[in-house]
Short mmCIF file of C-alpha atoms in Angstrom, two decimals:
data_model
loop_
_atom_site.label_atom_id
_atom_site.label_comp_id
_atom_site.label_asym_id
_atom_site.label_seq_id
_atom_site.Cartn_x
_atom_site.Cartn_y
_atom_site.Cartn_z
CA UNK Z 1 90.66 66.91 105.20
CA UNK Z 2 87.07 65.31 103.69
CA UNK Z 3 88.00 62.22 105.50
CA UNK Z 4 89.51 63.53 108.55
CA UNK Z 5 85.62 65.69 108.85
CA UNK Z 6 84.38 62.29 107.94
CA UNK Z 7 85.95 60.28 110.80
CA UNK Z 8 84.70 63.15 113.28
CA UNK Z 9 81.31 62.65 112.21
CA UNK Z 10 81.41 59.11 113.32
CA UNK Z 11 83.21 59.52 116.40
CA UNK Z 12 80.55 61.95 117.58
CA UNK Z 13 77.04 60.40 116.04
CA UNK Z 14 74.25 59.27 117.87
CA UNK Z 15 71.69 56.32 117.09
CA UNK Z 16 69.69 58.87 115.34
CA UNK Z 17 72.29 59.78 113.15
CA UNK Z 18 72.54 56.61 112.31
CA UNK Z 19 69.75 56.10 111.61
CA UNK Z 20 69.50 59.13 108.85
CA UNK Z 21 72.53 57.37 107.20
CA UNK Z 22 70.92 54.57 106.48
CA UNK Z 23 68.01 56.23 105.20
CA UNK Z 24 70.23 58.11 103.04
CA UNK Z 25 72.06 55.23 101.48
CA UNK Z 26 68.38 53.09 102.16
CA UNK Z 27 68.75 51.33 98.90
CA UNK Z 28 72.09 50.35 99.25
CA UNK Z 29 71.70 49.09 102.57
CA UNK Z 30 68.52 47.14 101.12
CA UNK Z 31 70.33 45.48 98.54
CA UNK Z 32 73.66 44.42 101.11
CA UNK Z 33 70.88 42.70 103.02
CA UNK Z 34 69.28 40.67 100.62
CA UNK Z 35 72.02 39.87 98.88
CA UNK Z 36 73.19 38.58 102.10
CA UNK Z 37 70.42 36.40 102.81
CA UNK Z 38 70.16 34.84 99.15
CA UNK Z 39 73.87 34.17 99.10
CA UNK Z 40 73.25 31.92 102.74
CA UNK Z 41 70.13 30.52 101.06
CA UNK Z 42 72.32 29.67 97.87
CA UNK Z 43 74.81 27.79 99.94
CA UNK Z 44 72.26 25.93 101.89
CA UNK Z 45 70.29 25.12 98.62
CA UNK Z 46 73.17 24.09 96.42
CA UNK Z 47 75.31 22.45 99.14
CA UNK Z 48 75.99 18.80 98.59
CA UNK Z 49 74.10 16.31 100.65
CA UNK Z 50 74.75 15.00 103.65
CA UNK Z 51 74.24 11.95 105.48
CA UNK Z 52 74.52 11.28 109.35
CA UNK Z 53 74.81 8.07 111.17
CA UNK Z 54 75.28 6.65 115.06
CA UNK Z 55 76.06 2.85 115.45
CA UNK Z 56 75.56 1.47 119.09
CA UNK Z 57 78.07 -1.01 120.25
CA UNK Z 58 77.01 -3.19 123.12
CA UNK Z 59 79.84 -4.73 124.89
CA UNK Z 60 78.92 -8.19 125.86
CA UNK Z 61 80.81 -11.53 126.78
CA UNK Z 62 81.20 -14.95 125.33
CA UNK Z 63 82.23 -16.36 128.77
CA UNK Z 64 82.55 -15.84 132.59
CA UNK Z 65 85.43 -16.56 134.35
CA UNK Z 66 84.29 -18.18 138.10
CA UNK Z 67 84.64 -17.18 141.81
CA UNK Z 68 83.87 -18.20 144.95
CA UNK Z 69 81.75 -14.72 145.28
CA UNK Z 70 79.62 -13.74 142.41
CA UNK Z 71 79.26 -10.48 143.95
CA UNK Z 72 83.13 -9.85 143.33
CA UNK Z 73 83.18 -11.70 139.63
CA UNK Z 74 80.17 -8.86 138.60
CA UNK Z 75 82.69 -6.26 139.82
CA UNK Z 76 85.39 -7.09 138.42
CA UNK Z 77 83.50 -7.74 135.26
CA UNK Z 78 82.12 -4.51 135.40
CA UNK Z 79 85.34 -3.29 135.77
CA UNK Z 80 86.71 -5.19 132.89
CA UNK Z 81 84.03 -4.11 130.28
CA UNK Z 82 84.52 -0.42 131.39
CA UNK Z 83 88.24 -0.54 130.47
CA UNK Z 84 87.14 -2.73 127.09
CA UNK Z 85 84.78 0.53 126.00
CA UNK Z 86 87.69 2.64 126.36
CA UNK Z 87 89.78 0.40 124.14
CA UNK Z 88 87.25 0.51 121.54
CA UNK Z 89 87.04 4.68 122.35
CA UNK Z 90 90.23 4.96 122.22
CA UNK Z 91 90.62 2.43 118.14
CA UNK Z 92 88.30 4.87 116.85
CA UNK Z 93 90.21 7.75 117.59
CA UNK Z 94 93.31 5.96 115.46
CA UNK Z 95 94.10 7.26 112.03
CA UNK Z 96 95.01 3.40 111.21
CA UNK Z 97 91.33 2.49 112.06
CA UNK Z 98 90.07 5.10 110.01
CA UNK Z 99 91.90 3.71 107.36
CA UNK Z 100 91.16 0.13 107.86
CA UNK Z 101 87.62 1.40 108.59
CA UNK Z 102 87.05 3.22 104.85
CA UNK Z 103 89.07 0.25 102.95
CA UNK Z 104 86.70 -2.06 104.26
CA UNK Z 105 83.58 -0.14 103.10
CA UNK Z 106 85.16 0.26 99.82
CA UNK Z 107 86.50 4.00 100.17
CA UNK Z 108 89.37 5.33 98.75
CA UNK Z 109 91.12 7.40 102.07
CA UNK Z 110 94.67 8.78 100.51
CA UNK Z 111 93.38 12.27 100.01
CA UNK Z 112 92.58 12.54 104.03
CA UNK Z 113 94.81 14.37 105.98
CA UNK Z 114 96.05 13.05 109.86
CA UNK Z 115 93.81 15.70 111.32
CA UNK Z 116 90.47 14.20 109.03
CA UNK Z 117 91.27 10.76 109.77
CA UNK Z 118 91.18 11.17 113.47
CA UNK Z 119 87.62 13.22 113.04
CA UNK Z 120 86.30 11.16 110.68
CA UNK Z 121 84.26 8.68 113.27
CA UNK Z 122 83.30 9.92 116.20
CA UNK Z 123 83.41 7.65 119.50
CA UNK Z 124 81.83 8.11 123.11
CA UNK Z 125 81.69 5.92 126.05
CA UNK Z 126 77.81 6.24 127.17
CA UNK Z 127 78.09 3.65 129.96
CA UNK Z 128 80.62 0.64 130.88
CA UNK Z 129 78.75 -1.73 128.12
CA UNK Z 130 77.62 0.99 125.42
CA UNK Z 131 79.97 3.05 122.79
CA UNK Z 132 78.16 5.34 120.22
CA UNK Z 133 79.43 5.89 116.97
CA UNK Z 134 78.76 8.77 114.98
CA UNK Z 135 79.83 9.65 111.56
CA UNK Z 136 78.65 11.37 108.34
CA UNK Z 137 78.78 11.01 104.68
CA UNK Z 138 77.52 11.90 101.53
CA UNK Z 139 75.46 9.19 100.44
CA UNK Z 140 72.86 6.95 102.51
CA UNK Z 141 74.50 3.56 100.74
CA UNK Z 142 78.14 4.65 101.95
CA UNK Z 143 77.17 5.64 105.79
CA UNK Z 144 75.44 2.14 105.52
CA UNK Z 145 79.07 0.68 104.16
CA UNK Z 146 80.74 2.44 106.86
CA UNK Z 147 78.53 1.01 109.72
CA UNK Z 148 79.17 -2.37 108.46
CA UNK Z 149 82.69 -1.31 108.12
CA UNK Z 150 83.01 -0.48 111.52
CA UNK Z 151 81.33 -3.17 112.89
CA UNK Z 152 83.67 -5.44 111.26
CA UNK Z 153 86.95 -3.84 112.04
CA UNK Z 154 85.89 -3.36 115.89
CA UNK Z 155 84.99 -7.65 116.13
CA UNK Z 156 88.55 -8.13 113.97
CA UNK Z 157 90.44 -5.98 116.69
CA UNK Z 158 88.35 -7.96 119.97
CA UNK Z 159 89.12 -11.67 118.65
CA UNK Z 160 92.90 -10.29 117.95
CA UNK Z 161 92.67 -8.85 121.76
CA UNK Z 162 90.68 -12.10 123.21
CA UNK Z 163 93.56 -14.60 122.07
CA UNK Z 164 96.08 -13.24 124.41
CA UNK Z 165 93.12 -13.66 127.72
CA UNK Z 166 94.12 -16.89 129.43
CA UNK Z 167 90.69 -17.43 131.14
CA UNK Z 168 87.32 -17.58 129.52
CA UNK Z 169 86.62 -14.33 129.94
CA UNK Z 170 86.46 -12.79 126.04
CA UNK Z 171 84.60 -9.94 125.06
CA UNK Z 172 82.12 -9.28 122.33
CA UNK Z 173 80.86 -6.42 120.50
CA UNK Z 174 77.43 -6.65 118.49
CA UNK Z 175 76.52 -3.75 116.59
CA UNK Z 176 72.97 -2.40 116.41
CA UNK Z 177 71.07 -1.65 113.27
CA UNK Z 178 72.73 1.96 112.72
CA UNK Z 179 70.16 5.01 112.65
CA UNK Z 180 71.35 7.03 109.37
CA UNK Z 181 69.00 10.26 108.74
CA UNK Z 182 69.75 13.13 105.92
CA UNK Z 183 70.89 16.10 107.78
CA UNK Z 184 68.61 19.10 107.04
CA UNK Z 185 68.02 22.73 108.40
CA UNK Z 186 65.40 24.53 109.11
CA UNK Z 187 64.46 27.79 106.79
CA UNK Z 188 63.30 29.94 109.32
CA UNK Z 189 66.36 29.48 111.55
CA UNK Z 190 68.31 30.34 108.72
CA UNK Z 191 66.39 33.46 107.68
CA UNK Z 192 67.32 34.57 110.88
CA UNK Z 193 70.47 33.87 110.76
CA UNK Z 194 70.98 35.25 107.31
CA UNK Z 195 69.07 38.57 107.76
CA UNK Z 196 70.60 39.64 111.31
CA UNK Z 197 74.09 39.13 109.04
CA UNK Z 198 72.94 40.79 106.55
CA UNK Z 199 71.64 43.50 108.60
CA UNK Z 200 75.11 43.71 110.24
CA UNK Z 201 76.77 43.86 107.19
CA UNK Z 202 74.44 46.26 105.25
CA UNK Z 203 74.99 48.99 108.26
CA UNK Z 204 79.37 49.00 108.07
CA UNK Z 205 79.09 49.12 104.33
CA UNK Z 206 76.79 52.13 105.00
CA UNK Z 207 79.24 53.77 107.17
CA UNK Z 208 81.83 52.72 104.62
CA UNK Z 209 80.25 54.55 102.05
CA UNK Z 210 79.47 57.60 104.10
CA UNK Z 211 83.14 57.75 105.47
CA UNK Z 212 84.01 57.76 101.74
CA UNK Z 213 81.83 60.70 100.80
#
């Protein structure tokens, strides 16, 4: 019967009810917040580093093939290099290249599952000559690895792919100097964050505990 009267009481409260419970149970709500926002702090703090990367790959050639019309050869290579920067999209994406990938920078890839493998680098065509790689990692030295990594397997895969072309027409990828920076986050975002949650939180345990009574 104490909890049926209880339920009523919730069903029917206004904001200023409300607002007496939690000055009733002030201290309690007090303490859910904060402990909120030094648990999120905690985990930020104490969280392993991170490292992210992105590795431009600029699709070049090491020969032309010739036409009568150089207006059609620069369309047709244009053509050509688009459909080459999907290829590379589309190794990237491969759980065998992700493999290949780690055992060339020297990482040990048995524990990752299908699903990580395929996540694990990160590819996007930004125009018919340029592929951006992205990646993280928790060390500045092994993101390093990694970009030389896959700047190795990706030149591998082309002169595999060039030996089959019957004109002189092969492609090239050079790799830019990869930009790695140490991810961070910003306290005062995560304040926020952390005290509108434990806000939230602080007002159902409230409730909770006056349902309870």
């Amino acid at each position: 019967m104490k909890i049926e009267n209880s339920k009523l009481k919730i069903k029917s409260m206004e904001l200023k009810e409300y607002l007496q419970i939690i000055k009733k149970y002030l201290n309690l709500f007090i303490a859910v917040t904060l402990f909120t926002i030094a648990g999120v702090f905690a985990y930020f703090v104490f969280s392993s580093e991170s490292w992210s990367a992105s590795l431009t790959l600029n699709i070049t050639r090491a020969g032309a093939q010739e036409t009568l019309d150089y207006k059609f050869d620069d369309f047709y290579r244009l053509q050509a290099d688009e459909k080459f920067a999907e290829t590379v999209v589309e190794w990237l994406k491969s759980p065998r290249m992700a493999v290949d990938i780690y055992e060339k920078a020297g990482i040990d890839a048995s524990g990752f599952s299908i699903r990580q493998l395929k996540k694990s680098v990160t590819a996007e065509k930004m125009s018919s000559q340029i592929v951006a790689v992205s990646f993280s990692s928790p060390k500045k030295e092994t993101s390093r690895k990694i970009s030389d990594a896959v700047s190795g397997i990706i030149a591998e895969n082309t002169r595999t792919l060039n030996k089959d072309q019957n004109e002189k027409v092969w492609f090239e990828v050079v790799a830019q100097d990869p930009v790695i920076v140490k991810d961070g986050y910003s306290a005062f975002w995560v304040f926020l964050a952390s005290l509108a949650m434990g806000i939230f939180l602080g007002f159902w345990v409230v409730l909770v505990r006056f349902y309870l009574e």
